[in-house]
mmCIF file of C-alpha atoms in Angstrom:
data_model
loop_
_atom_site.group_PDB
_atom_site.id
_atom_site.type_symbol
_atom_site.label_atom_id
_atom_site.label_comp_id
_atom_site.label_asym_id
_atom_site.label_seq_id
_atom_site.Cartn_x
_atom_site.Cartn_y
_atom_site.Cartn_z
ATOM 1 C CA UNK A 1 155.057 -27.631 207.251
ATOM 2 C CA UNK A 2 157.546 -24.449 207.574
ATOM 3 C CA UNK A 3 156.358 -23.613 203.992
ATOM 4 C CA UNK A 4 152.699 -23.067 205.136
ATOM 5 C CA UNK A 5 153.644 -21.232 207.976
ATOM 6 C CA UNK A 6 154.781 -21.509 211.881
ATOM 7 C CA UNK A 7 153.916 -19.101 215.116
ATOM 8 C CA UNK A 8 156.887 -18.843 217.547
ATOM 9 C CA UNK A 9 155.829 -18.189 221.216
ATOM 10 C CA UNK A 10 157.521 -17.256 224.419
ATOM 11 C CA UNK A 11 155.111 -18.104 227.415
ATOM 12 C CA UNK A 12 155.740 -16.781 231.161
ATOM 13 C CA UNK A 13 154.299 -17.809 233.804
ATOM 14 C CA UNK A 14 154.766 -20.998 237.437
ATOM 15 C CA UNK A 15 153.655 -24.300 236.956
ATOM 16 C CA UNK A 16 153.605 -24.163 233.303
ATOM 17 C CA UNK A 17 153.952 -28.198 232.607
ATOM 18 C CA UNK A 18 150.863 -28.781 232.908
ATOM 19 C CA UNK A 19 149.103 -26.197 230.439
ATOM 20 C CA UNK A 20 152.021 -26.874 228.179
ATOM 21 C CA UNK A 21 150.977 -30.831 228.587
ATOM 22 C CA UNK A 22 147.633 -30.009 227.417
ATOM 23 C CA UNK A 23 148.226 -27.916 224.722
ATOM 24 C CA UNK A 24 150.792 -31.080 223.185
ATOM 25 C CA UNK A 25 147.390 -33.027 224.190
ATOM 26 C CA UNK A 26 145.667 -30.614 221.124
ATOM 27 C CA UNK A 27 148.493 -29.996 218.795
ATOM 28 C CA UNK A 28 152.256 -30.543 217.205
ATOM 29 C CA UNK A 29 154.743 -28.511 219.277
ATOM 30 C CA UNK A 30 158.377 -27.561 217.490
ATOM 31 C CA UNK A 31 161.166 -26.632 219.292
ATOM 32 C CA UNK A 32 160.862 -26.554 222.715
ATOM 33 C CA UNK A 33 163.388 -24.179 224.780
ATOM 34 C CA UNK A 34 163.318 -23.936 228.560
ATOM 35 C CA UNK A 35 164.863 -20.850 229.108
ATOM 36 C CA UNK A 36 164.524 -20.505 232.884
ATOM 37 C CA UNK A 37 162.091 -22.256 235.062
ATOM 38 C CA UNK A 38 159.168 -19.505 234.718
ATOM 39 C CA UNK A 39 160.088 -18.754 231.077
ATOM 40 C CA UNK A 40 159.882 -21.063 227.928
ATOM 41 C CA UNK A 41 159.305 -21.248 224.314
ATOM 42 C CA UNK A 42 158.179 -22.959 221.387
ATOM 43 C CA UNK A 43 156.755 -23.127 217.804
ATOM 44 C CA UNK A 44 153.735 -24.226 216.512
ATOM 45 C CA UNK A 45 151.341 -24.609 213.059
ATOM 46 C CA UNK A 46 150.430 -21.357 212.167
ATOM 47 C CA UNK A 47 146.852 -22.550 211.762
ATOM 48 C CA UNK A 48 147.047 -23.396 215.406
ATOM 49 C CA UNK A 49 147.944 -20.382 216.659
ATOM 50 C CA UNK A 50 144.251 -18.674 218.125
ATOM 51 C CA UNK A 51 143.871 -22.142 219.553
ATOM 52 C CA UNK A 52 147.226 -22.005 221.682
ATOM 53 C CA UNK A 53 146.695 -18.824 222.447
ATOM 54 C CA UNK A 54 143.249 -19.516 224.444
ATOM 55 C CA UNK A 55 145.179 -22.436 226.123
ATOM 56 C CA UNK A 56 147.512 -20.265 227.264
ATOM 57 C CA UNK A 57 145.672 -17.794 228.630
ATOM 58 C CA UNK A 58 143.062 -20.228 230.162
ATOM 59 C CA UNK A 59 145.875 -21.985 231.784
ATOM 60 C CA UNK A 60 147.460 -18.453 233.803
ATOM 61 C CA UNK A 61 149.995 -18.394 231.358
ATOM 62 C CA UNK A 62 151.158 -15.011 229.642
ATOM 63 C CA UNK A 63 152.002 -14.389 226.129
ATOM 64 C CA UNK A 64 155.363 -12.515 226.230
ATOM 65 C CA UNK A 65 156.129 -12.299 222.745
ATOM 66 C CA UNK A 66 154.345 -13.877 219.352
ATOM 67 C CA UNK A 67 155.424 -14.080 216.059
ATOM 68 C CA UNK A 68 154.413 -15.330 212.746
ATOM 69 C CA UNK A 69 156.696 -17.013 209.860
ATOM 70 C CA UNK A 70 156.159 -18.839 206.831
ATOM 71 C CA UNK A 71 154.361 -18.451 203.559
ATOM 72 C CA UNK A 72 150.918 -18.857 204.379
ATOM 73 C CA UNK A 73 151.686 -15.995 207.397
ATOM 74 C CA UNK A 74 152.851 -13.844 204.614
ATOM 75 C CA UNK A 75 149.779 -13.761 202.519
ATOM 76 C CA UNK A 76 147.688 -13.631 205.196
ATOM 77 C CA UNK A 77 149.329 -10.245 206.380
ATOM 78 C CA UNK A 78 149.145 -9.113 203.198
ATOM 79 C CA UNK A 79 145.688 -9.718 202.414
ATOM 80 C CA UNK A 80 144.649 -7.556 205.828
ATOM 81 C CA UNK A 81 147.151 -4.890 204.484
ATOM 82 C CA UNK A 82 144.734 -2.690 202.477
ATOM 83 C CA UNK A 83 146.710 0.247 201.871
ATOM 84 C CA UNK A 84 149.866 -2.186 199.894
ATOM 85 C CA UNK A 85 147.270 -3.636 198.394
ATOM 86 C CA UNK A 86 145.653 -0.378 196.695
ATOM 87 C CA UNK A 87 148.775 1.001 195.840
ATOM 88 C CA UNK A 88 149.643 -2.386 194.154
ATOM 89 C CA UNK A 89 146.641 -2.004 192.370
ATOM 90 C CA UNK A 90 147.509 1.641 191.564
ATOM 91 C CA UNK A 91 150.943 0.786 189.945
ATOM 92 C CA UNK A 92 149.796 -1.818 187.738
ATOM 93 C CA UNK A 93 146.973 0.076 186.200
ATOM 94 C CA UNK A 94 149.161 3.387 185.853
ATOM 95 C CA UNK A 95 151.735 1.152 184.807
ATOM 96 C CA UNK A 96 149.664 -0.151 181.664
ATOM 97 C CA UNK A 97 148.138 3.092 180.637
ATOM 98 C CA UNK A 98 151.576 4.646 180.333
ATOM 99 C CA UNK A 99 152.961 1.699 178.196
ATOM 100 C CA UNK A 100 150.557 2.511 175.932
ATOM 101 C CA UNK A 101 152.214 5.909 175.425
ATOM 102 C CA UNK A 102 155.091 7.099 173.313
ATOM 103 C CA UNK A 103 157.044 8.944 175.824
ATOM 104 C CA UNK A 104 160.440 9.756 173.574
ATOM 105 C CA UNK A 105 161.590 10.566 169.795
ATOM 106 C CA UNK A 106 164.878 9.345 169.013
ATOM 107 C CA UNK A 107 166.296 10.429 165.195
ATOM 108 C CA UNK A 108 169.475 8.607 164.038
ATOM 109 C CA UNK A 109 171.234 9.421 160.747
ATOM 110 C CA UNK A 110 170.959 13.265 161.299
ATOM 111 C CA UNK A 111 174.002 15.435 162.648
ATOM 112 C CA UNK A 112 172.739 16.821 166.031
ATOM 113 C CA UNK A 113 171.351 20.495 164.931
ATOM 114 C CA UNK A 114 168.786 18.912 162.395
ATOM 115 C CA UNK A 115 167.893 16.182 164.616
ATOM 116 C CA UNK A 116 166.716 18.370 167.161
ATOM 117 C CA UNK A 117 164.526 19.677 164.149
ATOM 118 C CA UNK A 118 163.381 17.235 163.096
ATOM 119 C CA UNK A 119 162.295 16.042 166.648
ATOM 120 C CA UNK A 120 160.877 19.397 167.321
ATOM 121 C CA UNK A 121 158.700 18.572 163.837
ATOM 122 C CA UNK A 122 157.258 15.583 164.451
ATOM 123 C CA UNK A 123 156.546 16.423 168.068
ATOM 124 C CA UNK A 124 154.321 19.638 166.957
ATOM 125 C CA UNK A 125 152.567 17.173 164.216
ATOM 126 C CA UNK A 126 151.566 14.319 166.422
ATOM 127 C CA UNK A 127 147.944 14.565 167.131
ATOM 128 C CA UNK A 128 148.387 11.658 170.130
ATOM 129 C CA UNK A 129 150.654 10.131 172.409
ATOM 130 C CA UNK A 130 149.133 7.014 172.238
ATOM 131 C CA UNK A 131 150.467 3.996 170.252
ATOM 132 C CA UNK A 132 147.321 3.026 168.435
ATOM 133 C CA UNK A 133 146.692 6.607 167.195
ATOM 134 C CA UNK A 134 150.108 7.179 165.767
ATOM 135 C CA UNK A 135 150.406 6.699 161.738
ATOM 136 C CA UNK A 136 153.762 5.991 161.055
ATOM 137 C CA UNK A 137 153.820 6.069 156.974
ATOM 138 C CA UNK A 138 151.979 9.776 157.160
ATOM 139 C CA UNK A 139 154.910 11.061 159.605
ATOM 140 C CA UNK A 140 157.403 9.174 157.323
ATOM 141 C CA UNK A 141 156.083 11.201 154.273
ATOM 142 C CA UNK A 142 155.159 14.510 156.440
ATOM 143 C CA UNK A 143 158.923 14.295 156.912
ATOM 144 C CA UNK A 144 160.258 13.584 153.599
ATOM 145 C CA UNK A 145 158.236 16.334 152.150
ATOM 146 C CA UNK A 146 159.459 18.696 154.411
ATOM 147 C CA UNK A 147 163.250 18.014 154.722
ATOM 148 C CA UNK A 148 165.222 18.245 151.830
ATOM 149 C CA UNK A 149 167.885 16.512 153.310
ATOM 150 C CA UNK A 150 166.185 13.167 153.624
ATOM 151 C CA UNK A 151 166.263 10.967 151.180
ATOM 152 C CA UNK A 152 164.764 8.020 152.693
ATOM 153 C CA UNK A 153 163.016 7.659 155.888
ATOM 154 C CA UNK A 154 161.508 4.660 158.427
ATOM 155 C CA UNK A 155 159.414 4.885 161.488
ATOM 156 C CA UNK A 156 158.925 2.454 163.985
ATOM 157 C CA UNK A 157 157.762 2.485 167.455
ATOM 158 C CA UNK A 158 160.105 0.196 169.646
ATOM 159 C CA UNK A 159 158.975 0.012 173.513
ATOM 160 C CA UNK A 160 157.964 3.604 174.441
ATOM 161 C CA UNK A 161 160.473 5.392 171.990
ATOM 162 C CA UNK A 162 159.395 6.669 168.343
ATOM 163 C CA UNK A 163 162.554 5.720 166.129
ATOM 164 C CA UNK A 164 163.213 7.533 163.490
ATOM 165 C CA UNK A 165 166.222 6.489 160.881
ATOM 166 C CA UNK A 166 166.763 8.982 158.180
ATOM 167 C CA UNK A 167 168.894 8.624 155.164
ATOM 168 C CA UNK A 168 170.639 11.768 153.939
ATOM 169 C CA UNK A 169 170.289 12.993 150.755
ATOM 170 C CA UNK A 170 173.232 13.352 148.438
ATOM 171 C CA UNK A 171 173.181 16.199 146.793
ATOM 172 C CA UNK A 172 175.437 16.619 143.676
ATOM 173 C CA UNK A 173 178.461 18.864 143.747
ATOM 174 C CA UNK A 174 176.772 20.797 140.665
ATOM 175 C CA UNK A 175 173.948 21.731 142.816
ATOM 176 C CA UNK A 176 175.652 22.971 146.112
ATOM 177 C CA UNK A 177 176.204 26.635 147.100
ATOM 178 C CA UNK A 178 179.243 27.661 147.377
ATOM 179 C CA UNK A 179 181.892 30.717 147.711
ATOM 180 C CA UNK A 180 183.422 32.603 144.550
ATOM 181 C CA UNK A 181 186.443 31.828 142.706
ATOM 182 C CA UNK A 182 188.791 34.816 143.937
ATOM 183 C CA UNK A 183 192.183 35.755 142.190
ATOM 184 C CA UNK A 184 195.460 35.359 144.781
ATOM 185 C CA UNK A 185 197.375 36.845 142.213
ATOM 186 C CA UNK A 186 198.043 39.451 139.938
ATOM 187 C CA UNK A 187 198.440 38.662 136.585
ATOM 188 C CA UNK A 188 196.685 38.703 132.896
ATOM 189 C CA UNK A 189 194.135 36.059 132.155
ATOM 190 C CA UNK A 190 195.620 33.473 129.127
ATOM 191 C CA UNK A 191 193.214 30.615 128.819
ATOM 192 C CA UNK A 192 189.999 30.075 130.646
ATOM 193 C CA UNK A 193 187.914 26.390 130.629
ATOM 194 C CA UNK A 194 184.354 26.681 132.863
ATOM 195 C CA UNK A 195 182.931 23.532 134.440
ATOM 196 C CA UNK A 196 180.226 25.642 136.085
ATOM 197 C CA UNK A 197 179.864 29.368 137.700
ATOM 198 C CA UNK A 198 179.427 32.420 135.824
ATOM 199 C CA UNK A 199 182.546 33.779 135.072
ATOM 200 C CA UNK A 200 183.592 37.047 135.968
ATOM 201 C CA UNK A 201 186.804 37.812 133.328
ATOM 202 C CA UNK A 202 187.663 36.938 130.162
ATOM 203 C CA UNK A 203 190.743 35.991 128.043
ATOM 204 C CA UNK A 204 192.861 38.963 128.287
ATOM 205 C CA UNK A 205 192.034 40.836 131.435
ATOM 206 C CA UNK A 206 194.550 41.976 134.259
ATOM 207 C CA UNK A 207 192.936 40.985 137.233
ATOM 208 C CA UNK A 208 194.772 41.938 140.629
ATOM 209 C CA UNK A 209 194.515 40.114 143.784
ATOM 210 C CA UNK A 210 191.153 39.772 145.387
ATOM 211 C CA UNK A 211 189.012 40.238 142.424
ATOM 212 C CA UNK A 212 186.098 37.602 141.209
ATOM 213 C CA UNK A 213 187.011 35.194 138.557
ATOM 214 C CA UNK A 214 184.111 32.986 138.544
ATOM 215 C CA UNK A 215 180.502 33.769 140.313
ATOM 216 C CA UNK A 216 179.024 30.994 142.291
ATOM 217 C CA UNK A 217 175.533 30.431 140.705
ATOM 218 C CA UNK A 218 174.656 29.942 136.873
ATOM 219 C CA UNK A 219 171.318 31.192 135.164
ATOM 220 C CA UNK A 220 168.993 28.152 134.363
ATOM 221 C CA UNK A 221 166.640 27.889 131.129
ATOM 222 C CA UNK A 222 164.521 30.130 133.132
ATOM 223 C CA UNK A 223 166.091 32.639 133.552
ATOM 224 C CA UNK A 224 166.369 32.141 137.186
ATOM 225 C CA UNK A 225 169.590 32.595 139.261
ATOM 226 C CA UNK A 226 170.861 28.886 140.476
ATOM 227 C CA UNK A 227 173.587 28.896 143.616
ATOM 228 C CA UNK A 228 176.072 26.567 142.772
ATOM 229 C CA UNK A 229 179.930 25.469 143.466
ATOM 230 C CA UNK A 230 182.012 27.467 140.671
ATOM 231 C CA UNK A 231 184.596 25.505 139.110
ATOM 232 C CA UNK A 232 187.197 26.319 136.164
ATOM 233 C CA UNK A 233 190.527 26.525 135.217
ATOM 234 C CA UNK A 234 191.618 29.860 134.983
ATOM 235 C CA UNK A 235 195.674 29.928 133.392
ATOM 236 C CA UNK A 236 197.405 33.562 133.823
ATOM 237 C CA UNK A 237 200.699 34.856 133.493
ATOM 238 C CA UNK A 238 201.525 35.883 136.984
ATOM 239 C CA UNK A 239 204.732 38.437 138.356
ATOM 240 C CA UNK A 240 206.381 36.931 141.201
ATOM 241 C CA UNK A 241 209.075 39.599 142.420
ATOM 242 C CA UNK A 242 211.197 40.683 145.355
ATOM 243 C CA UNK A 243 213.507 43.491 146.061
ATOM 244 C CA UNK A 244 216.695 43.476 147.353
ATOM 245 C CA UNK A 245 218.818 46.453 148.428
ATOM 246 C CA UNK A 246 222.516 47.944 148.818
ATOM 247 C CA UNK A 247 224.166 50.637 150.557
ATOM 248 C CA UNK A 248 227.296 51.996 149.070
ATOM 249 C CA UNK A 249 228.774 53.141 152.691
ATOM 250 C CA UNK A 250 227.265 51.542 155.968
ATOM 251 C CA UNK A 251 229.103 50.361 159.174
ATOM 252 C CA UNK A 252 229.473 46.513 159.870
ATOM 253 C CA UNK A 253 230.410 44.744 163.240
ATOM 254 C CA UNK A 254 232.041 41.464 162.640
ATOM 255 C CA UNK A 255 233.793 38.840 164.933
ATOM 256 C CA UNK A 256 237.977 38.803 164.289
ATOM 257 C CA UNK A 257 238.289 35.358 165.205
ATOM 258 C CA UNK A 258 239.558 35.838 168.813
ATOM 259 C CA UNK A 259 237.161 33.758 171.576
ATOM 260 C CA UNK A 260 237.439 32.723 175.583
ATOM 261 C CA UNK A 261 235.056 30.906 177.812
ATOM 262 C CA UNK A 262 234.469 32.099 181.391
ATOM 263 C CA UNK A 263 233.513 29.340 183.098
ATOM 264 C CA UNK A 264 231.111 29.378 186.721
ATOM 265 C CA UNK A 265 229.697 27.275 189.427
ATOM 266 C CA UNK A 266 226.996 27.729 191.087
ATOM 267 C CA UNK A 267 225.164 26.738 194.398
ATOM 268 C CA UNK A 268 221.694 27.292 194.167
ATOM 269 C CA UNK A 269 222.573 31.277 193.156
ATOM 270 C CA UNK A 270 225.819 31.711 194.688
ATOM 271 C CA UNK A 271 228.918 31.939 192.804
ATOM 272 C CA UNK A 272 231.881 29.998 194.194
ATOM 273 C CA UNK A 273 234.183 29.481 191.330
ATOM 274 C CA UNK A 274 235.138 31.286 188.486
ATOM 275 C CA UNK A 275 238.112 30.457 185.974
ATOM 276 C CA UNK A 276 238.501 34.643 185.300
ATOM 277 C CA UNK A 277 237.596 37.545 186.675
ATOM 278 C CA UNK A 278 237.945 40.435 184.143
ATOM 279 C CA UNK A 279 236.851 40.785 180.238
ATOM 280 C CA UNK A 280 239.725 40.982 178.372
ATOM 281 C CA UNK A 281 238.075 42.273 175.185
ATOM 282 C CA UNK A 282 236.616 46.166 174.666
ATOM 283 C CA UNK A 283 234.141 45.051 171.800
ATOM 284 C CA UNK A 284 232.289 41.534 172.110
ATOM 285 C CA UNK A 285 229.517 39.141 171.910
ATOM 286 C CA UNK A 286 228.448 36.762 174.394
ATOM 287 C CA UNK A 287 226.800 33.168 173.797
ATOM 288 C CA UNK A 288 226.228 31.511 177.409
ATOM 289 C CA UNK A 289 224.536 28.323 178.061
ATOM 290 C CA UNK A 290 223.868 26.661 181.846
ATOM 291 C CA UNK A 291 224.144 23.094 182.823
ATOM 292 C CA UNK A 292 223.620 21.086 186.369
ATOM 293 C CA UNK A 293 226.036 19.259 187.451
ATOM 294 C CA UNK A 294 224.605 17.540 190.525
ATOM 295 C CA UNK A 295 222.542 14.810 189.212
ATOM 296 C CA UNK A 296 223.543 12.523 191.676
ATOM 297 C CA UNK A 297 224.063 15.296 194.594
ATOM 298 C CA UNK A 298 221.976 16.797 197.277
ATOM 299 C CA UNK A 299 223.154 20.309 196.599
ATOM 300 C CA UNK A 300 222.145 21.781 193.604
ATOM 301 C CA UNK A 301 225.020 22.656 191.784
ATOM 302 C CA UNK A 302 224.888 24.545 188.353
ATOM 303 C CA UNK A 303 227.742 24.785 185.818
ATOM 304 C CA UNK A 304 227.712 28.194 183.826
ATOM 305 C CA UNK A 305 229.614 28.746 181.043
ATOM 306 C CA UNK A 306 230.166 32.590 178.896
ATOM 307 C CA UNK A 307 231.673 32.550 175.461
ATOM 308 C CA UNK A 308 233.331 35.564 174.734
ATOM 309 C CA UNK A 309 233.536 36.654 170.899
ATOM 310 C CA UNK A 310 236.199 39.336 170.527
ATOM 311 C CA UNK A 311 234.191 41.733 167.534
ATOM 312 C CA UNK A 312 235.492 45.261 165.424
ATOM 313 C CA UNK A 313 233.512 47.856 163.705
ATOM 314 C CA UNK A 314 234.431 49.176 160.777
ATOM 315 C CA UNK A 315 233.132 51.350 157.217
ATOM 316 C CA UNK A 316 232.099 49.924 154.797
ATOM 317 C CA UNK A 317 232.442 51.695 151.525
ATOM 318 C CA UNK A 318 231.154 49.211 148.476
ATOM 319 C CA UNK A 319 230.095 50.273 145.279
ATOM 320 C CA UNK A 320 227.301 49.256 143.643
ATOM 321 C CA UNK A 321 229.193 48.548 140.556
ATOM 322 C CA UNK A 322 231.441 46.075 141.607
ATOM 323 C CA UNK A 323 228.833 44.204 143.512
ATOM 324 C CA UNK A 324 225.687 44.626 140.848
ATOM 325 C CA UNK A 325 225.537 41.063 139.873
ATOM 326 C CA UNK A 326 225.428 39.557 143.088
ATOM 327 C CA UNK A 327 222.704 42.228 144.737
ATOM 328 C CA UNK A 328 220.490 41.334 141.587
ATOM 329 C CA UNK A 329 221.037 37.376 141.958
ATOM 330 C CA UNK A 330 220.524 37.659 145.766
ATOM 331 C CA UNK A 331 216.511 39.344 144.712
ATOM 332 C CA UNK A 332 216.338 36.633 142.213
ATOM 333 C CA UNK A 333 216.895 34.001 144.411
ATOM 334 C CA UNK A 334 214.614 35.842 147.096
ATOM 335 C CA UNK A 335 212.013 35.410 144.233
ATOM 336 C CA UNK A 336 212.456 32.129 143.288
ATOM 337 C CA UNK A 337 211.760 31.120 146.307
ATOM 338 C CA UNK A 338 207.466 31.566 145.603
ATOM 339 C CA UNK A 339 207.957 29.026 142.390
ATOM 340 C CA UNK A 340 205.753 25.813 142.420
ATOM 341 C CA UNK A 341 207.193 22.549 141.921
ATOM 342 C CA UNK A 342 207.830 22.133 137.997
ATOM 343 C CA UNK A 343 206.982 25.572 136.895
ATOM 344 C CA UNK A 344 208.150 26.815 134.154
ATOM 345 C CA UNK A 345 209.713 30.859 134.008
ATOM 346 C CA UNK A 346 208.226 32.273 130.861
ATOM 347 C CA UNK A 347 210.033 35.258 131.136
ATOM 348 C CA UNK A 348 212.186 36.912 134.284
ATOM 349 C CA UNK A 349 213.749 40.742 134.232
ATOM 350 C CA UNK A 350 214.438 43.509 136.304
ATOM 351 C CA UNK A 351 215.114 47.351 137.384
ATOM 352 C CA UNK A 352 217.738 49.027 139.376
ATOM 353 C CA UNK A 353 216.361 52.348 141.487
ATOM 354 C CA UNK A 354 219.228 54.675 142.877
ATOM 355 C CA UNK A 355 217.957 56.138 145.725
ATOM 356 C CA UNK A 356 219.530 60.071 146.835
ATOM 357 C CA UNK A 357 221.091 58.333 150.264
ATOM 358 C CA UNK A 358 223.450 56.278 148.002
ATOM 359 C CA UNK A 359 221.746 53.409 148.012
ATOM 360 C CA UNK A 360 220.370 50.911 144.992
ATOM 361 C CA UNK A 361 217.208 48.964 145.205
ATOM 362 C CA UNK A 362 217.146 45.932 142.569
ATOM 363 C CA UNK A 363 213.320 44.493 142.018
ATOM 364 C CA UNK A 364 213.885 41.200 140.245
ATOM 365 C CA UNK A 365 209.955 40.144 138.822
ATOM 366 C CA UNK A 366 209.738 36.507 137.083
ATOM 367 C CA UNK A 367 206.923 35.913 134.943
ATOM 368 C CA UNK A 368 204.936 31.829 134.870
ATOM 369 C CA UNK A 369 202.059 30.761 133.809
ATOM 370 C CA UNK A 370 199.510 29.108 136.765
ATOM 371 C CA UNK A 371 196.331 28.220 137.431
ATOM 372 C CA UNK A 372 194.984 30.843 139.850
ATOM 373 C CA UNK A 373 191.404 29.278 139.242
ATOM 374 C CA UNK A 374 191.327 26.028 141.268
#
């Protein structure tokens, strides 16, 4: 019975026992509550309700408070409310046009630049936002025809999304632009084997640093300039060289061997111990380092310690003669250095320059053969 509905009642009103007597004459009453001796209430069928309600009344009773529970209360409310019941009606049938809409296009496969493309494409080309009307083989081929970058392509409309999965085309190394082969060298051109490119030397030539060695496109059968990637080996005898200089009279500072350590503590910044007060040395160097000591202590203690290096200046006076063959093995070291690993030194020299201020400048150049085209 609670399923199909109940009406709960709270009735006011003297003598009520005997309306109340003749209404459980008529009908089923549920839970009966005397609250005080004027004031009661009660449930009863929902189907009942009208009736009770004329009982009360004709019996001098008053209706305080009425309410309705239950299923068959619930529909019956909202059957009489008219305004829920358009705008249920409303819903649904918006509801079903717009399903039958494509409301998004969604590309996978495609970096984020091109998608946005190819969204913008397809968007301009479709002639309807409606399901029915939408072709998906002539925007798969519209596509493909106008993207070079797809290779193969599906279309599918899944819920309200048009899905688009795109393949990318490989394109072969042959066929992609790319930058020219520059020279990072200088050097004269031994042996040259093209894979593709034009090339831009020959056999021979002394190319310097920064100049073309192979152009990135070729000329087709006809006669038509093709971009592509250049690639060759390109062998050349290259000059690695490096300079390195002496002075015949300069002045040198050097340490004599003589050292003390000042040592310092320190609160926060203030100094309260020191192991020496004065410098004993004229002409020094200092290396100082600082260190806390108070790991483990409220105040914050520092530990500061000076080394003193005890140094002389003096003349130098060095001729270049008696020191030639280590100047010109310190610039051929200095050019060693640029070798790659297993080269081989074709050929390795180089010149002395005596400058008026009584200096000499040795240039040590070593010769190898590399490939400067890869």
């Amino acid at each position: 019975m609670l399923k199909k509905g109940r009406t709960h009642v709270k009735v006011k009103g003297l003598n009520q026992e005997r309306t109340i007597n003749n209404v459980i004459k008529s009908m089923k009453i549920y839970n009966y509550n005397r609250i005080e001796h004027n004031l009661c209430e009660f449930e009863v069928d929902y189907s009942r309700h009208k009736t009770l309600v004329k009982m009360l009344k004709e019996g001098g009773l008053e209706v305080e408070y009425i309410s309705h529970f239950g299923t068959l209360s619930f529909f019956k409310r909202l059957l009489t409310s008219y305004g829920l019941i358009v705008a249920l009606i409303f819903c649904s049938l918006f509801y079903f046009f717009q399903y039958n809409l494509v409301l998004k296009i969604d590309v996978f496969g495609l970096d984020k630049q091109n998608s946005k493309r190819v969204i913008s494409f397809v968007d301009d080309n479709l002639n309807s936002r409606f399901k029915s009307r939408i072709d998906t083989k002539s925007l798969e081929i519209l596509v493909k025809d106008n993207f070079e970058e797809v290779s193969s392509i599906s279309v599918a409309i899944i819920g309200q999304s048009l899905v688009i999965n795109v393949n990318k085309a490989v394109i072969p190394d042959e066929m992609k632009e790319g930058e020219a082969i520059i020279s990072q060298y200088d050097g004269l051109i031994t042996d040259i084997t093209l894979v593709q490119g034009t090339l831009a030397v020959d056999v021979g030539d002394i190319v310097q640093k920064g100049d073309v060695l192979v152009y990135p496109y070729i000329i087709d059968a006809e006669g038509e300039q093709r971009a592509v990637t250049p690639k060759a080996e390109i062998y050349a005898d290259i000059w690695l060289g490096e300079s390195e200089t002496h002075y015949d009279y300069y002045i040198s500072t050097i340490r004599t061997g003589n050292q003390f350590t000042k040592s310092e503590i320190y609160l926060g910044k203030l100094l309260i111990y020191s192991n020496i007060s004065e410098n004993p040395y004229k002409q020094f160097e200092t290396k100082e380092k600082s260190q806390c000591i108070s790991k483990n202590n409220i105040l914050p203690l520092y530990r500061k310690q000076v080394v003193y290096y005890e140094t002389v200046t003096k003349e130098v006076i060095e001729e270049f003669s008696e020191v030639k063959d280590q100047i010109i093995e310190k610039a051929r070291q200095k050019a060693l250095i640029f070798l790659q690993e297993n080269e081989i030194i074709k050929d390795e020299n180089y010149t002395i320059r005596e400058d008026d201020g009584g200096s000499h400048k040795v240039d040590y150049v070593i010769t190898v053969n590399r490939n400067i085209g890869g």
